[in-house]
CSV table of C-alpha atoms in Angstrom, one decimal:
chain,number,residue,atom,x,y,z
V,22,MET,CA,11.1,23.3,26.5
V,23,GLU,CA,10.9,24.2,23.0
V,24,LYS,CA,9.0,27.3,22.2
V,25,VAL,CA,5.8,27.2,19.9
V,26,PRO,CA,7.1,27.8,16.6
V,27,LYS,CA,6.0,31.7,15.4
V,28,MET,CA,4.2,31.4,12.0
V,29,THR,CA,5.0,33.6,9.1
V,30,ALA,CA,2.6,34.1,6.3
V,31,ARG,CA,4.9,32.2,4.3
V,32,ASP,CA,5.1,29.4,6.7
V,33,LEU,CA,1.1,29.3,6.8
V,34,LYS,CA,1.1,29.4,2.7
V,35,GLU,CA,3.5,26.2,3.4
V,36,LEU,CA,1.1,24.7,5.9
V,37,LYS,CA,-1.9,25.2,3.6
V,38,GLU,CA,0.1,23.8,0.4
V,39,GLU,CA,0.8,20.5,2.6
V,40,LYS,CA,-2.9,20.1,3.4
V,41,GLU,CA,-3.6,20.3,0.1
V,42,ARG,CA,-0.7,17.4,-1.1
V,43,ILE,CA,-2.2,15.4,1.9
V,44,PHE,CA,-5.7,15.6,0.7
V,45,GLU,CA,-4.6,14.9,-3.1
V,46,GLU,CA,-2.8,12.0,-1.7
V,47,ARG,CA,-6.0,10.7,-0.1
V,48,LEU,CA,-7.5,11.0,-3.6
V,49,ARG,CA,-4.8,9.1,-5.3
V,50,PHE,CA,-5.4,6.4,-2.6
V,51,ILE,CA,-9.2,6.1,-3.6
V,52,ASP,CA,-8.2,5.8,-6.9
V,53,LEU,CA,-5.7,3.1,-6.2
V,54,TYR,CA,-8.1,1.1,-3.9
V,55,THR,CA,-11.1,1.4,-6.3
V,56,ASP,CA,-8.9,-0.2,-9.2
V,57,TRP,CA,-7.9,-2.7,-7.0
V,58,LEU,CA,-11.8,-3.4,-5.9
V,59,LYS,CA,-12.9,-3.4,-9.3
V,60,LYS,CA,-10.8,-6.2,-10.4
V,61,THR,CA,-10.9,-8.4,-7.3
V,62,PRO,CA,-13.2,-10.8,-6.8
V,63,ASN,CA,-15.9,-10.1,-4.2
V,64,ARG,CA,-15.2,-13.1,-1.9
V,65,ILE,CA,-11.4,-11.8,-1.4
V,66,TRP,CA,-12.0,-8.1,-1.0
V,67,SER,CA,-14.6,-8.5,1.3
V,68,LYS,CA,-13.2,-10.7,3.3
V,69,GLN,CA,-10.4,-8.3,4.2
V,70,HIS,CA,-13.1,-5.6,4.3
V,71,ALA,CA,-15.0,-7.7,7.2
V,72,GLU,CA,-11.8,-8.1,8.9
V,73,PHE,CA,-11.2,-4.4,8.9
V,74,LEU,CA,-14.9,-3.3,10.1
V,75,GLY,CA,-15.2,-6.5,12.3
V,76,LYS,CA,-16.9,-9.7,11.8
L,10,MET,CA,-16.2,-6.4,-7.5
L,11,GLU,CA,-18.6,-8.3,-9.1
L,12,PHE,CA,-22.5,-7.0,-9.1
L,13,GLU,CA,-25.4,-6.9,-11.3
L,14,PHE,CA,-26.5,-3.6,-12.1
L,15,SER,CA,-30.1,-2.2,-13.5
L,16,LYS,CA,-31.6,0.9,-13.1
L,17,ASN,CA,-33.2,0.6,-9.6
L,18,ARG,CA,-31.3,-2.5,-8.4
L,19,ILE,CA,-28.0,-3.9,-7.6
L,20,VAL,CA,-27.5,-7.6,-6.6
L,21,PHE,CA,-24.3,-8.9,-5.1
L,22,GLU,CA,-23.1,-11.2,-3.0
L,23,ARG,CA,-20.1,-10.9,-0.5
L,24,GLU,CA,-18.8,-11.6,3.1
L,25,LEU,CA,-20.7,-9.5,5.6
L,26,SER,CA,-19.1,-7.6,8.3
L,27,TYR,CA,-20.8,-7.1,12.0
L,28,LEU,CA,-21.9,-3.6,10.7
L,29,ASP,CA,-23.7,-5.1,7.3
L,30,ARG,CA,-25.6,-7.9,9.6
L,31,LEU,CA,-26.7,-5.2,11.8
L,32,VAL,CA,-28.0,-3.3,9.1
L,33,ILE,CA,-29.7,-6.1,7.7
L,34,GLN,CA,-31.4,-6.9,10.8
L,35,PHE,CA,-32.4,-3.4,11.5
L,36,THR,CA,-33.9,-3.0,8.1
L,37,ARG,CA,-35.9,-6.5,8.1
L,38,ILE,CA,-37.7,-5.2,11.1
L,39,LEU,CA,-38.7,-1.9,9.4
L,40,ASP,CA,-39.8,-4.1,6.4
L,41,GLN,CA,-41.6,-6.2,8.8
L,42,THR,CA,-43.3,-3.1,10.4
L,43,GLY,CA,-44.4,-2.0,7.0
L,44,VAL,CA,-42.0,1.3,7.7
L,45,GLU,CA,-40.9,2.8,4.1
L,46,TYR,CA,-37.1,3.9,4.3
L,47,VAL,CA,-34.2,4.4,2.5
L,48,ILE,CA,-30.5,4.4,3.9
L,49,ILE,CA,-28.6,7.6,3.1
L,50,SER,CA,-24.8,8.9,3.6
L,51,GLY,CA,-21.7,6.9,4.6
L,52,TYR,CA,-22.8,3.4,5.0
L,53,ILE,CA,-23.7,3.5,1.1
L,54,ALA,CA,-19.8,3.7,0.5
L,55,ILE,CA,-19.2,1.2,3.1
L,56,LEU,CA,-21.7,-1.2,1.5
L,57,PHE,CA,-19.6,-1.2,-1.6
L,58,GLY,CA,-16.3,-1.5,-0.1
L,59,ARG,CA,-15.4,1.7,1.0
L,60,SER,CA,-12.4,1.1,3.9
L,61,ARG,CA,-13.5,2.9,6.7
L,62,ASN,CA,-15.8,2.5,9.5
L,63,THR,CA,-18.5,4.6,10.7
L,64,GLU,CA,-20.4,5.3,14.1
L,65,ASP,CA,-24.0,5.5,12.7
L,66,VAL,CA,-26.1,4.4,9.9
L,67,ASP,CA,-28.3,7.2,8.8
L,68,LEU,CA,-32.0,6.6,7.4
L,69,PHE,CA,-35.0,8.4,6.7
L,70,MET,CA,-38.3,7.0,7.2
L,71,GLY,CA,-41.7,7.6,5.8
L,72,GLU,CA,-43.8,9.8,8.2
L,73,MET,CA,-46.3,7.5,9.7
L,74,PRO,CA,-48.8,8.2,12.5
L,75,PHE,CA,-47.8,7.5,16.3
L,76,GLY,CA,-49.6,3.8,16.6
L,77,LYS,CA,-47.3,2.6,14.0
L,78,PHE,CA,-44.4,4.1,15.3
L,79,ARG,CA,-45.1,2.8,18.6
L,80,ARG,CA,-45.4,-0.7,17.1
L,81,LEU,CA,-42.0,-0.1,15.6
L,82,TRP,CA,-40.4,0.9,19.0
L,83,GLU,CA,-42.0,-2.3,20.5
L,84,LYS,CA,-40.7,-4.5,17.7
L,85,LEU,CA,-37.1,-3.2,17.9
L,86,GLU,CA,-37.0,-3.3,21.6
L,87,GLN,CA,-38.2,-7.1,21.1
L,88,GLU,CA,-35.4,-7.6,18.8
L,89,GLY,CA,-32.5,-6.4,21.0
L,90,PHE,CA,-32.4,-2.6,20.2
L,91,GLU,CA,-32.8,0.4,22.3
L,92,CYS,CA,-33.4,4.2,21.6
L,93,ILE,CA,-30.3,5.6,23.1
L,94,ASN,CA,-31.6,9.5,23.0
L,95,ALA,CA,-35.2,9.6,23.9
L,96,SER,CA,-36.9,8.1,26.7
L,97,GLY,CA,-39.8,6.4,25.4
L,98,PRO,CA,-42.0,6.1,22.1
L,99,GLN,CA,-44.1,9.3,22.7
L,100,ASN,CA,-41.1,11.4,23.8
L,101,ALA,CA,-39.2,10.4,20.7
L,102,TYR,CA,-42.3,10.9,18.4
L,103,GLU,CA,-43.2,14.1,19.6
L,104,ASP,CA,-40.3,15.9,20.7
L,105,TYR,CA,-37.5,14.3,18.0
L,106,LEU,CA,-39.3,12.9,14.9
L,107,LYS,CA,-42.1,15.6,14.7
L,108,ASP,CA,-39.7,18.3,15.6
L,109,GLN,CA,-37.4,17.2,12.7
L,110,LEU,CA,-34.6,15.4,15.0
L,111,ALA,CA,-33.2,12.3,14.7
L,112,ILE,CA,-33.5,9.2,17.1
L,113,ARG,CA,-30.8,6.9,17.6
L,114,PHE,CA,-31.2,3.1,18.1
L,115,ALA,CA,-28.2,1.0,19.2
L,116,VAL,CA,-27.9,-2.7,20.4
L,117,LYS,CA,-29.2,-2.9,24.1
L,118,GLY,CA,-26.1,-1.9,26.0
L,119,THR,CA,-24.0,-0.4,23.6
L,120,PHE,CA,-23.7,3.1,21.9
L,121,GLU,CA,-22.0,2.3,18.5
L,122,PRO,CA,-22.6,1.5,15.8
L,123,ASN,CA,-26.1,3.2,16.0
L,124,PHE,CA,-29.1,3.8,13.3
L,125,GLU,CA,-29.8,7.6,13.2
L,126,VAL,CA,-33.3,7.8,11.8
L,127,LYS,CA,-35.4,10.6,11.0
L,128,PHE,CA,-38.3,11.9,9.1
L,129,PRO,CA,-37.6,14.0,5.7
L,130,LYS,CA,-37.3,17.5,6.4
L,131,THR,CA,-36.1,19.1,2.8
L,132,LYS,CA,-37.1,18.8,-0.7
L,133,TYR,CA,-33.6,16.5,-0.9
L,134,ASN,CA,-34.8,14.2,2.0
L,135,ARG,CA,-38.2,13.6,0.2
L,136,TYR,CA,-36.3,13.2,-3.1
L,137,SER,CA,-34.2,10.5,-1.4
L,138,LEU,CA,-37.3,8.7,0.0
L,139,ASN,CA,-39.2,8.6,-3.5
L,140,HIS,CA,-35.9,7.7,-5.7
L,141,LYS,CA,-35.0,4.6,-3.7
L,142,ILE,CA,-32.8,1.6,-5.3
L,143,GLU,CA,-33.1,-1.6,-4.2
L,144,VAL,CA,-29.7,-3.5,-3.3
L,145,ILE,CA,-30.0,-7.2,-2.6
L,146,LEU,CA,-27.1,-8.3,-0.6
L,147,ASN,CA,-27.0,-12.0,-0.1
L,148,LYS,CA,-30.6,-12.3,-1.1
L,149,GLN,CA,-31.1,-9.8,1.8
L,150,LYS,CA,-32.8,-6.6,0.7
L,151,LEU,CA,-31.7,-3.2,1.2
L,152,MET,CA,-33.2,0.3,0.3
L,153,THR,CA,-30.7,3.0,-0.6
L,154,SER,CA,-30.8,6.2,-1.9
L,155,GLU,CA,-30.0,6.9,-5.7
L,156,LEU,CA,-26.1,6.8,-6.3
L,157,GLU,CA,-26.2,9.9,-8.3
L,158,LEU,CA,-27.8,11.7,-5.7
L,159,GLN,CA,-25.5,9.9,-3.0
L,160,ILE,CA,-22.7,11.5,-4.7
L,161,ALA,CA,-23.7,15.0,-5.4
L,162,PHE,CA,-25.0,15.2,-1.8
L,163,LYS,CA,-21.3,14.0,-0.6
L,164,LEU,CA,-20.0,17.1,-2.3
L,165,HIS,CA,-22.2,19.3,-0.8
L,166,LEU,CA,-21.5,18.1,2.7
L,167,GLY,CA,-18.3,18.8,1.9
L,168,SER,CA,-16.0,17.5,4.5
L,169,GLY,CA,-12.8,15.3,3.9
L,170,LYS,CA,-14.7,12.0,4.5
L,171,ASP,CA,-17.6,13.2,2.3
L,172,PHE,CA,-15.2,13.9,-0.5
L,173,GLU,CA,-13.4,10.8,-0.4
L,174,ASP,CA,-16.9,8.6,-0.3
L,175,ALA,CA,-18.0,10.7,-3.3
L,176,ARG,CA,-14.9,9.7,-5.4
L,177,HIS,CA,-15.2,6.1,-4.3
L,178,LEU,CA,-18.5,5.5,-5.4
L,179,TYR,CA,-18.1,7.4,-8.4
L,180,ARG,CA,-15.1,5.3,-9.7
L,181,ILE,CA,-16.9,2.1,-8.5
L,182,PHE,CA,-19.9,2.8,-10.5
L,183,GLY,CA,-18.4,5.4,-13.3
L,184,GLU,CA,-19.7,3.9,-16.4
L,185,LYS,CA,-23.1,2.8,-14.8
L,186,LEU,CA,-24.0,6.2,-13.6
L,187,ASN,CA,-26.7,8.0,-15.1
L,188,LYS,CA,-24.4,10.9,-16.3
L,189,GLU,CA,-27.2,13.7,-16.8
L,190,LEU,CA,-28.6,12.9,-13.6
L,191,LEU,CA,-25.6,13.2,-11.8
L,192,GLN,CA,-24.9,16.6,-13.4
L,193,GLU,CA,-28.4,17.8,-12.5
L,194,HIS,CA,-27.9,17.1,-8.8
L,195,ILE,CA,-24.8,18.7,-9.1
L,196,THR,CA,-26.1,21.7,-10.6
L,197,GLU,CA,-28.9,22.1,-8.2
L,198,LEU,CA,-26.9,21.8,-5.3
L,199,ASN,CA,-24.4,24.3,-6.7
L,200,VAL,CA,-21.3,22.1,-6.4
L,201,GLU,CA,-19.9,22.2,-9.8
L,202,LYS,CA,-16.5,23.5,-8.3
L,203,GLU,CA,-16.2,20.3,-6.0
L,204,ALA,CA,-17.4,18.0,-8.5
L,205,GLU,CA,-14.5,19.3,-11.0
L,206,LYS,CA,-11.9,18.8,-8.1
L,207,ILE,CA,-13.1,15.6,-6.6
L,208,LEU,CA,-14.9,13.5,-9.6
L,209,TRP,CA,-13.8,15.0,-12.7
L,210,LYS,CA,-10.0,15.6,-12.2
L,211,LYS,CA,-7.2,13.1,-12.5
L,212,TYR,CA,-4.4,13.1,-10.0
L,213,GLN,CA,-1.3,12.0,-11.3
L,214,LYS,CA,1.7,10.5,-9.0
């Protein structure tokens, strides 16, 4: 069985940077989504929203 | 997204989810029993299109005498809700609400979603209740917290989900928000650094 990786300070720094990149990616997605929401009629976005949340 | 926006009122029409219908049903009972309330936190972002679900809808309700609370409890039971964390109205009122703890109501036989209801405890809780806005969704009235406060408070709460809710609301209502009021809340809640990163910063691809 593969051993659990031993993390160095450099590895941990890399993980921290990855966490930050993932978070920024989430914020970019929020921007993309809100741009779409703002220009999309309510009947269209809310149909998808209701399907996603459950009718 | 199409809506009419004025200082204390937002009017819009859209397709409703199960969660929206439940919120409308629950708040109508609060209105019918004369209970002042304000919806806070995650559902507000969801109400305005945020693509995430939630296990609970948070509300503050104005403090009230036990008799009025018992009438609310009975009405909620008649309408198909049950309290999932207190055994009866007296227990809920004395051991939860008066102790600043939340009680949770869900549709009978279910656990989620549930309504997390409490009396205001802090200065900011009371501010929420005193500075409500009226949202008219498909001609149904919902009372929600002031958007500027909601955004700043999400920065204060500080989880990834809260930050995303804050950016969502900020970008949806951007130009319509009262910038001075938002800045005031940000200053009072000491979340300037969070505002810089979550609200003001532009993230390029």
